[in-house]
Amino acid sequence: MERFADWFSEHRKPLAVAVVVVTAVAGFGFSRLRFDDRPRGIFKSNDEAHALLEEVFADFGSDDNDCILVVEADDLFAPKPIAALRELVAEARRIDGVQHVRSMDDAVLFEPAKLPRSLLPARDASAQAFARARSDALDHPLIGGQILSEDGQMTLVIVRLAGDSLGVNEIRPIVTQLRQINARINDSGAVHARLTGIPPARVEIYEMLQREQIKFGLSGALLGILVAYLLFRRAAAVLIVVAAPLTGTLWTLGALGLVGEKLNVINSVLPTLVLVIGFTDAVHLMYDLRRSRRNRLTPQDAARSAIRHLVLACALTSITTAIGFGSLGVGRLEIIRHFGLACAAGTVLSFLAVITIVPLLAGTRLGRRIHVPHGRRSPARHIVLLDAIATSVTRRAAWFAVIGTILTLTLGVSVLRLKPDNSLKEAMPTSN
């Protein structure tokens, strides 16, 4: 590491230019990063089960295009509720992107020696006609107990969207219009309607995902700043420690955007994960830098010393972490494979960012302000505690190595006994 430390010190300006260029390219890639709004990709794999599922979808259509309007009334079979139901169905059919709408208003009854008639009577029909419609609906094999509750107070309106494997951006405007129709029908007071189904749920989930991504990203950065301040109590040290992993996170997200990979419900944790991994390396480097500065080394010499002492150790931890994540690349699901490879790449990029940016910034004027001048203040309590723990471990290194090996082997055997338990249930009988 001595040669690498010297090389780093001799090429500080080219390295700084390289960091700026890479960051600019990453910023461009970040601007191209998008959320994957096609949830079916979560279950995409190369096994026979997925191939069979695709065949079923090709023959009968997908099962995730149905919006469900739940319509309730104390007396559903009365003139006003039936009129409201028909208005709801008619307005839903006029929405662009709706393939068809199904409700009990579509039912036609065939009776011997009589002309076919609609199940639901006209609005000006007699009370006996509405009572007969209620009885006929409950007795109908495709309506009673299916889209009509047994007490006759609740019915379903099924709005099927046109298209296959629709994205959330395609679903959102349709769901918005359905919500508006739903609100207008509720304002009439004749019935109470609610919108549910897979498409509205997906819109809610993905909108929440985008909000949570921003919230967790900001929370992670603020928490990192707080921890860095509690550890180092110097603004310059906090700036250096936080800037490096944040840049590594930007590099990772930029790389995803450049290769066309999208954020989804799985890899949305990647920014926070990469930030934490980079933060740990930055903290180690800063401790070494502060120790060197307390020993009156210049900022450049302190940066060279940190590289010489910690680059190999940080590289080994990053490599093992990247290998662990990379092992997910042999997973069955495509989304898991991509997640593992993205995490492995993020670990490497975060290491490169930290091991470059921290020494570069520490070698500038900021490096003169990362520590409390010698003799001005006694070490903080947490520094004394950490030094005591480190001393205790190094004095008993052999024992800790033996205990760690035994624990690793024991837990490794336990890991081999784990079995995955992942199942999805939909449209199952309530008794199951």
Coordinates of C-alpha atoms in Angstrom, one line a residue:
M1 CA 0.0 0.0 0.0
E2 CA 3.0 2.3 0.3
R3 CA 3.4 2.6 -3.4
F4 CA -0.4 3.2 -3.9
A5 CA -0.3 5.9 -1.2
D6 CA 2.6 7.7 -2.9
W7 CA 0.9 7.4 -6.3
F8 CA -2.3 8.8 -4.8
S9 CA -0.4 11.8 -3.3
E10 CA 1.4 12.5 -6.6
H11 CA -1.8 12.4 -8.7
R12 CA -4.2 14.3 -6.5
K13 CA -5.2 16.8 -9.2
P14 CA -5.9 14.3 -12.0
L15 CA -7.9 12.2 -9.5
A16 CA -9.9 15.2 -8.5
V17 CA -10.7 15.9 -12.1
A18 CA -11.7 12.3 -12.6
V19 CA -14.0 12.4 -9.6
V20 CA -15.7 15.5 -11.0
V21 CA -16.1 13.9 -14.5
V22 CA -17.5 10.7 -13.1
T23 CA -19.9 12.6 -10.8
A24 CA -21.1 14.6 -13.8
V25 CA -21.7 11.4 -15.9
A26 CA -23.4 9.9 -12.9
G27 CA -25.6 12.9 -12.6
F28 CA -26.6 12.5 -16.2
G29 CA -27.4 8.8 -15.6
F30 CA -29.4 9.8 -12.5
S31 CA -31.6 12.1 -14.6
R32 CA -32.5 9.1 -16.8
L33 CA -33.4 6.9 -13.8
R34 CA -37.0 5.9 -13.7
F35 CA -39.3 3.8 -11.6
D36 CA -40.4 0.4 -13.0
D37 CA -44.2 0.8 -13.2
R38 CA -44.9 -2.7 -14.5
P39 CA -45.3 -4.8 -11.4
R40 CA -45.6 -8.1 -13.3
G41 CA -41.8 -8.0 -13.8
I42 CA -41.4 -8.8 -10.1
F43 CA -42.4 -12.4 -10.7
K44 CA -40.6 -12.9 -14.0
S45 CA -38.3 -15.9 -14.1
N46 CA -37.1 -18.6 -16.4
D47 CA -38.9 -21.6 -14.8
E48 CA -41.8 -23.6 -16.2
A49 CA -44.3 -22.2 -13.8
H50 CA -43.8 -18.7 -15.1
A51 CA -44.0 -19.9 -18.7
L52 CA -47.3 -21.6 -17.9
L53 CA -48.6 -18.4 -16.3
E54 CA -47.7 -16.4 -19.4
E55 CA -49.6 -19.0 -21.6
V56 CA -52.7 -18.7 -19.4
F57 CA -52.5 -14.9 -19.7
A58 CA -52.2 -15.1 -23.4
D59 CA -55.3 -17.4 -23.7
F60 CA -57.6 -15.8 -21.1
G61 CA -56.1 -12.4 -20.4
S62 CA -54.3 -11.2 -17.3
D63 CA -55.9 -11.2 -13.9
D64 CA -54.6 -7.8 -12.8
N65 CA -56.7 -5.4 -15.0
D66 CA -59.9 -5.4 -13.1
C67 CA -61.0 -2.4 -11.0
I68 CA -63.8 -3.2 -8.6
L69 CA -66.5 -0.7 -7.6
V70 CA -68.3 -1.9 -4.4
V71 CA -71.8 -0.4 -4.4
E72 CA -73.9 -0.5 -1.2
A73 CA -77.4 0.7 -0.2
D74 CA -79.9 -0.2 2.5
D75 CA -82.3 -1.2 -0.2
L76 CA -80.3 -1.7 -3.4
F77 CA -83.4 -2.8 -5.4
A78 CA -85.2 0.5 -5.4
P79 CA -85.5 3.1 -8.1
K80 CA -82.8 5.6 -6.9
P81 CA -80.1 3.0 -6.2
I82 CA -80.7 1.2 -9.5
A83 CA -80.5 4.5 -11.3
A84 CA -77.3 5.4 -9.6
L85 CA -75.9 2.0 -10.4
R86 CA -76.7 2.4 -14.1
E87 CA -75.2 5.9 -14.1
L88 CA -72.0 4.6 -12.6
V89 CA -71.8 1.8 -15.2
A90 CA -72.5 4.2 -18.1
E91 CA -69.9 6.8 -17.0
A92 CA -67.3 4.1 -16.4
R93 CA -67.8 2.8 -20.0
R94 CA -67.1 6.2 -21.4
I95 CA -63.5 6.3 -20.0
D96 CA -60.7 5.9 -22.5
G97 CA -58.8 2.7 -21.7
V98 CA -61.7 0.7 -20.3
Q99 CA -62.3 -2.5 -22.2
H100 CA -65.7 -3.3 -20.7
V101 CA -67.8 -2.9 -17.6
R102 CA -69.7 -5.8 -16.1
S103 CA -72.5 -5.6 -13.5
M104 CA -75.8 -7.2 -12.7
D105 CA -77.4 -4.6 -15.0
D106 CA -76.0 -6.7 -17.9
A107 CA -77.9 -9.8 -16.9
V108 CA -80.7 -10.9 -19.2
L109 CA -83.3 -13.4 -18.1
F110 CA -84.8 -16.0 -20.5
E111 CA -88.1 -17.5 -19.6
P112 CA -90.2 -20.1 -21.4
A113 CA -92.7 -18.6 -23.9
K114 CA -91.5 -15.0 -23.1
L115 CA -89.2 -12.5 -24.6
P116 CA -85.8 -12.0 -22.9
R117 CA -85.9 -9.2 -20.4
S118 CA -83.3 -7.3 -18.4
L119 CA -82.8 -8.4 -14.8
L120 CA -83.2 -4.9 -13.5
P121 CA -86.5 -3.1 -14.1
A122 CA -86.9 0.4 -15.5
R123 CA -86.8 3.3 -13.0
D124 CA -90.6 3.9 -13.2
A125 CA -91.4 0.2 -12.7
S126 CA -93.7 -0.9 -9.9
A127 CA -92.6 -2.0 -6.4
Q128 CA -93.5 -5.6 -7.3
A129 CA -91.1 -5.5 -10.3
F130 CA -88.2 -4.4 -8.0
A131 CA -89.1 -7.1 -5.5
R132 CA -89.1 -9.7 -8.2
A133 CA -85.7 -8.3 -9.5
R134 CA -84.2 -8.8 -6.1
S135 CA -85.5 -12.4 -5.9
D136 CA -84.3 -13.2 -9.5
A137 CA -80.8 -11.7 -8.8
L138 CA -80.3 -13.7 -5.6
D139 CA -81.4 -16.9 -7.4
H140 CA -79.2 -16.2 -10.4
P141 CA -76.1 -18.6 -10.4
L142 CA -73.8 -15.9 -11.7
I143 CA -75.0 -13.1 -9.6
G144 CA -76.3 -14.2 -6.2
G145 CA -73.3 -14.9 -3.9
Q146 CA -71.0 -13.8 -6.7
I147 CA -71.3 -10.1 -7.5
L148 CA -74.3 -9.6 -5.2
S149 CA -74.2 -10.2 -1.4
E150 CA -76.6 -12.7 0.2
D151 CA -78.5 -9.8 1.9
G152 CA -79.0 -8.0 -1.4
Q153 CA -77.4 -4.8 -0.1
M154 CA -74.0 -4.9 -1.8
T155 CA -73.0 -5.5 -5.4
L156 CA -69.9 -5.3 -7.5
V157 CA -69.2 -3.4 -10.7
I158 CA -66.2 -4.9 -12.5
V159 CA -64.3 -2.4 -14.8
R160 CA -61.8 -4.2 -16.9
L161 CA -58.9 -2.1 -18.4
A162 CA -57.8 -2.6 -22.0
G163 CA -54.3 -3.8 -22.7
D164 CA -51.8 -6.2 -21.3
S165 CA -49.1 -5.7 -18.6
L166 CA -50.2 -2.1 -18.0
G167 CA -47.8 0.3 -16.3
V168 CA -48.8 2.4 -13.4
N169 CA -48.5 5.5 -15.5
E170 CA -51.1 4.0 -17.9
I171 CA -53.4 2.9 -15.1
R172 CA -53.2 6.1 -13.0
P173 CA -55.4 8.4 -15.3
I174 CA -58.1 5.7 -15.5
V175 CA -58.1 5.2 -11.8
T176 CA -58.3 8.9 -11.2
Q177 CA -61.4 9.2 -13.4
L178 CA -63.0 6.2 -11.7
R179 CA -62.4 7.9 -8.3
Q180 CA -64.1 11.1 -9.6
I181 CA -67.1 9.1 -10.8
N182 CA -67.2 7.3 -7.5
A183 CA -67.2 10.6 -5.6
R184 CA -70.0 12.0 -7.8
I185 CA -72.2 8.9 -7.2
N186 CA -71.6 9.1 -3.5
D187 CA -72.6 12.8 -3.5
S188 CA -76.0 11.8 -4.9
G189 CA -76.8 9.9 -1.6
A190 CA -78.6 7.1 -3.4
V191 CA -75.7 4.6 -2.9
H192 CA -72.3 4.4 -1.3
A193 CA -69.5 3.2 -3.7
R194 CA -65.9 2.4 -3.0
L195 CA -63.1 1.7 -5.5
T196 CA -60.8 -1.2 -5.0
G197 CA -59.0 -3.9 -7.1
I198 CA -55.4 -4.5 -8.1
P199 CA -55.0 -1.4 -10.4
P200 CA -56.0 1.1 -7.8
A201 CA -53.9 -0.7 -5.2
R202 CA -50.9 -0.6 -7.5
V203 CA -51.3 3.1 -8.1
E204 CA -51.4 3.7 -4.3
I205 CA -48.3 1.4 -3.7
Y206 CA -46.2 3.0 -6.4
E207 CA -47.1 6.6 -5.3
M208 CA -46.3 5.6 -1.8
L209 CA -43.0 4.0 -2.9
Q210 CA -41.9 7.2 -4.6
R211 CA -42.7 9.3 -1.5
E212 CA -41.0 6.8 0.8
Q213 CA -37.9 6.7 -1.4
I214 CA -37.5 10.5 -1.1
K215 CA -38.3 10.4 2.6
F216 CA -35.9 7.5 3.5
G217 CA -33.2 9.0 1.3
L218 CA -33.4 12.3 3.1
S219 CA -33.7 10.6 6.5
G220 CA -30.6 8.4 5.8
A221 CA -28.6 11.4 4.9
L222 CA -29.7 13.4 7.9
L223 CA -29.1 10.5 10.2
G224 CA -25.6 10.1 8.7
I225 CA -24.9 13.7 9.4
L226 CA -26.1 13.4 13.0
V227 CA -24.0 10.3 13.6
A228 CA -20.9 11.9 12.1
Y229 CA -21.4 15.0 14.2
L230 CA -21.8 12.9 17.4
L231 CA -18.6 11.0 16.5
F232 CA -16.4 13.8 15.4
R233 CA -17.9 17.1 16.6
R234 CA -16.2 19.0 13.8
A235 CA -18.0 20.5 10.8
A236 CA -15.1 19.7 8.4
A237 CA -14.9 16.1 9.5
V238 CA -18.7 15.7 9.1
L239 CA -18.6 17.2 5.6
I240 CA -15.9 14.9 4.5
V241 CA -17.4 11.8 6.0
V242 CA -20.9 12.4 4.6
A243 CA -19.9 13.8 1.2
A244 CA -18.0 10.6 0.1
P245 CA -20.8 8.0 0.6
L246 CA -23.4 10.4 -0.8
T247 CA -21.3 10.7 -3.9
G248 CA -20.9 6.9 -4.0
T249 CA -24.7 6.6 -3.8
L250 CA -25.0 9.1 -6.7
W251 CA -22.6 7.1 -8.7
T252 CA -24.6 3.9 -8.1
L253 CA -27.9 5.4 -9.1
G254 CA -26.3 7.1 -12.1
A255 CA -24.9 3.7 -13.2
L256 CA -28.4 2.2 -13.0
G257 CA -29.7 5.0 -15.1
L258 CA -27.0 4.6 -17.7
V259 CA -27.5 0.9 -18.2
G260 CA -31.3 1.3 -18.3
E261 CA -32.1 -0.4 -15.0
K262 CA -35.1 0.9 -13.2
L263 CA -36.0 1.4 -9.6
N264 CA -38.7 -1.0 -8.3
V265 CA -40.2 -2.3 -5.0
I266 CA -37.1 -4.4 -4.4
N267 CA -34.1 -2.3 -5.3
S268 CA -35.6 0.9 -3.9
V269 CA -33.6 0.2 -0.7
L270 CA -30.4 0.4 -2.7
P271 CA -29.6 4.1 -2.1
T272 CA -29.9 3.8 1.7
L273 CA -27.9 0.5 1.6
V274 CA -25.0 1.9 -0.4
L275 CA -25.0 5.0 1.8
V276 CA -24.6 2.9 4.9
I277 CA -21.9 0.8 3.4
G278 CA -19.9 3.8 2.3
F279 CA -20.4 5.6 5.6
T280 CA -18.7 2.9 7.6
D281 CA -15.5 3.1 5.4
A282 CA -15.6 6.9 5.6
V283 CA -15.7 6.7 9.4
H284 CA -12.7 4.4 9.6
L285 CA -10.7 6.6 7.4
M286 CA -11.7 9.7 9.4
Y287 CA -10.5 8.1 12.7
D288 CA -7.1 7.4 11.1
L289 CA -6.9 10.9 9.7
R290 CA -7.7 12.5 13.0
R291 CA -5.2 10.4 14.8
S292 CA -2.5 11.4 12.3
R293 CA -3.5 15.1 12.6
R294 CA -3.3 14.9 16.4
N295 CA 0.3 13.5 15.9
R296 CA 1.0 16.8 14.0
L297 CA 1.1 15.3 10.5
T298 CA 0.2 17.6 7.6
P299 CA -3.2 17.1 5.9
Q300 CA -1.5 15.5 2.9
D301 CA 0.7 13.2 5.0
A302 CA -2.4 12.3 7.1
A303 CA -4.3 11.4 3.9
R304 CA -1.3 9.3 2.7
S305 CA -1.1 7.5 6.0
A306 CA -4.9 6.7 6.0
I307 CA -4.5 5.2 2.5
R308 CA -1.5 3.1 3.6
H309 CA -3.3 1.8 6.7
L310 CA -6.9 1.2 5.6
V311 CA -7.2 0.8 1.8
L312 CA -6.5 -2.9 1.9
A313 CA -8.8 -3.5 4.9
C314 CA -11.6 -1.5 3.4
A315 CA -11.1 -3.2 0.0
L316 CA -11.3 -6.7 1.6
T317 CA -14.6 -5.8 3.4
S318 CA -16.0 -4.3 0.2
I319 CA -15.0 -7.3 -1.9
T320 CA -16.6 -9.8 0.6
T321 CA -19.7 -7.6 0.8
A322 CA -19.9 -7.4 -3.0
I323 CA -19.4 -11.2 -3.3
G324 CA -22.3 -11.7 -0.8
F325 CA -24.6 -9.5 -2.8
G326 CA -23.4 -10.9 -6.1
S327 CA -24.4 -14.4 -5.0
L328 CA -28.0 -13.3 -5.5
G329 CA -27.2 -13.3 -9.2
V330 CA -27.9 -17.0 -9.4
G331 CA -31.4 -16.5 -7.9
R332 CA -34.5 -17.8 -9.8
L333 CA -36.3 -14.5 -10.0
E334 CA -34.9 -12.0 -12.5
I335 CA -35.6 -9.1 -10.1
I336 CA -33.6 -10.7 -7.3
R337 CA -30.7 -11.4 -9.7
H338 CA -30.7 -7.7 -10.8
F339 CA -30.9 -6.5 -7.2
G340 CA -27.9 -8.6 -6.2
L341 CA -25.8 -7.4 -9.0
A342 CA -26.8 -3.8 -8.5
C343 CA -25.9 -4.1 -4.8
A344 CA -22.5 -5.6 -5.7
A345 CA -21.8 -2.8 -8.1
G346 CA -23.0 -0.2 -5.6
T347 CA -20.6 -1.6 -3.0
V348 CA -17.7 -1.4 -5.3
L349 CA -18.6 2.1 -6.5
S350 CA -19.1 3.3 -2.9
F351 CA -15.7 2.0 -2.0
L352 CA -14.1 3.7 -4.9
A353 CA -15.8 7.0 -4.0
V354 CA -14.9 6.9 -0.3
I355 CA -11.3 5.8 -0.8
T356 CA -10.9 8.6 -3.3
I357 CA -12.9 11.5 -2.0
V358 CA -12.1 11.2 1.7
P359 CA -8.3 11.5 1.3
L360 CA -8.7 14.2 -1.4
L361 CA -10.9 16.4 0.8
A362 CA -8.8 15.6 3.9
G363 CA -5.7 16.8 2.0
T364 CA -7.2 20.3 1.4
R365 CA -7.7 23.1 3.9
L366 CA -10.6 21.1 5.3
G367 CA -8.1 18.6 6.7
R368 CA -6.8 21.3 9.0
R369 CA -10.1 21.4 10.8
I370 CA -11.1 17.8 11.2
H371 CA -9.7 17.5 14.8
V372 CA -9.5 19.4 18.0
P373 CA -6.0 21.0 18.3
H374 CA -3.6 19.2 20.5
G375 CA -4.0 19.9 24.2
R376 CA -7.2 22.1 23.8
R377 CA -9.7 19.5 24.8
S378 CA -9.7 16.0 26.4
P379 CA -10.9 13.1 24.2
A380 CA -14.7 12.6 24.1
R381 CA -16.2 9.8 26.1
H382 CA -17.1 7.8 23.1
I383 CA -13.5 8.0 21.9
V384 CA -12.2 6.7 25.2
L385 CA -14.8 3.9 25.2
L386 CA -14.0 2.8 21.6
D387 CA -10.3 2.9 22.4
A388 CA -10.8 0.7 25.4
I389 CA -12.9 -1.8 23.4
A390 CA -10.3 -1.9 20.6
T391 CA -7.4 -2.4 23.1
S392 CA -9.4 -5.2 24.8
V393 CA -9.9 -7.0 21.4
T394 CA -6.3 -6.6 20.2
R395 CA -4.9 -8.0 23.4
R396 CA -7.1 -11.1 23.1
A397 CA -7.0 -11.4 19.3
A398 CA -6.5 -15.2 19.3
W399 CA -9.5 -15.8 21.6
F400 CA -11.7 -13.6 19.6
A401 CA -10.6 -15.3 16.4
V402 CA -11.4 -18.7 17.8
I403 CA -14.8 -17.6 19.1
G404 CA -15.6 -15.9 15.8
T405 CA -14.7 -19.0 13.8
I406 CA -16.8 -21.3 16.0
L407 CA -19.8 -19.0 15.8
T408 CA -19.4 -18.7 12.0
L409 CA -19.3 -22.5 11.5
T410 CA -22.3 -23.0 13.9
L411 CA -24.5 -20.4 12.3
G412 CA -23.3 -21.6 8.8
V413 CA -24.7 -25.1 9.6
S414 CA -27.9 -23.4 10.8
V415 CA -28.2 -21.5 7.5
L416 CA -28.1 -24.7 5.5
R417 CA -31.2 -25.9 7.3
L418 CA -33.3 -22.8 6.4
K419 CA -36.1 -23.3 3.8
P420 CA -37.8 -20.6 1.8
D421 CA -41.4 -20.0 2.7
N422 CA -42.9 -17.7 0.1
S423 CA -46.4 -18.0 -1.3
L424 CA -49.1 -15.8 -2.8
K425 CA -52.8 -16.4 -2.4
E426 CA -55.5 -14.7 -4.4
A427 CA -59.2 -15.5 -4.8
M428 CA -59.0 -18.3 -2.3
P429 CA -62.2 -19.5 -0.5
T430 CA -62.6 -17.8 2.9
S431 CA -62.5 -21.2 4.7
N432 CA -58.8 -21.6 3.6

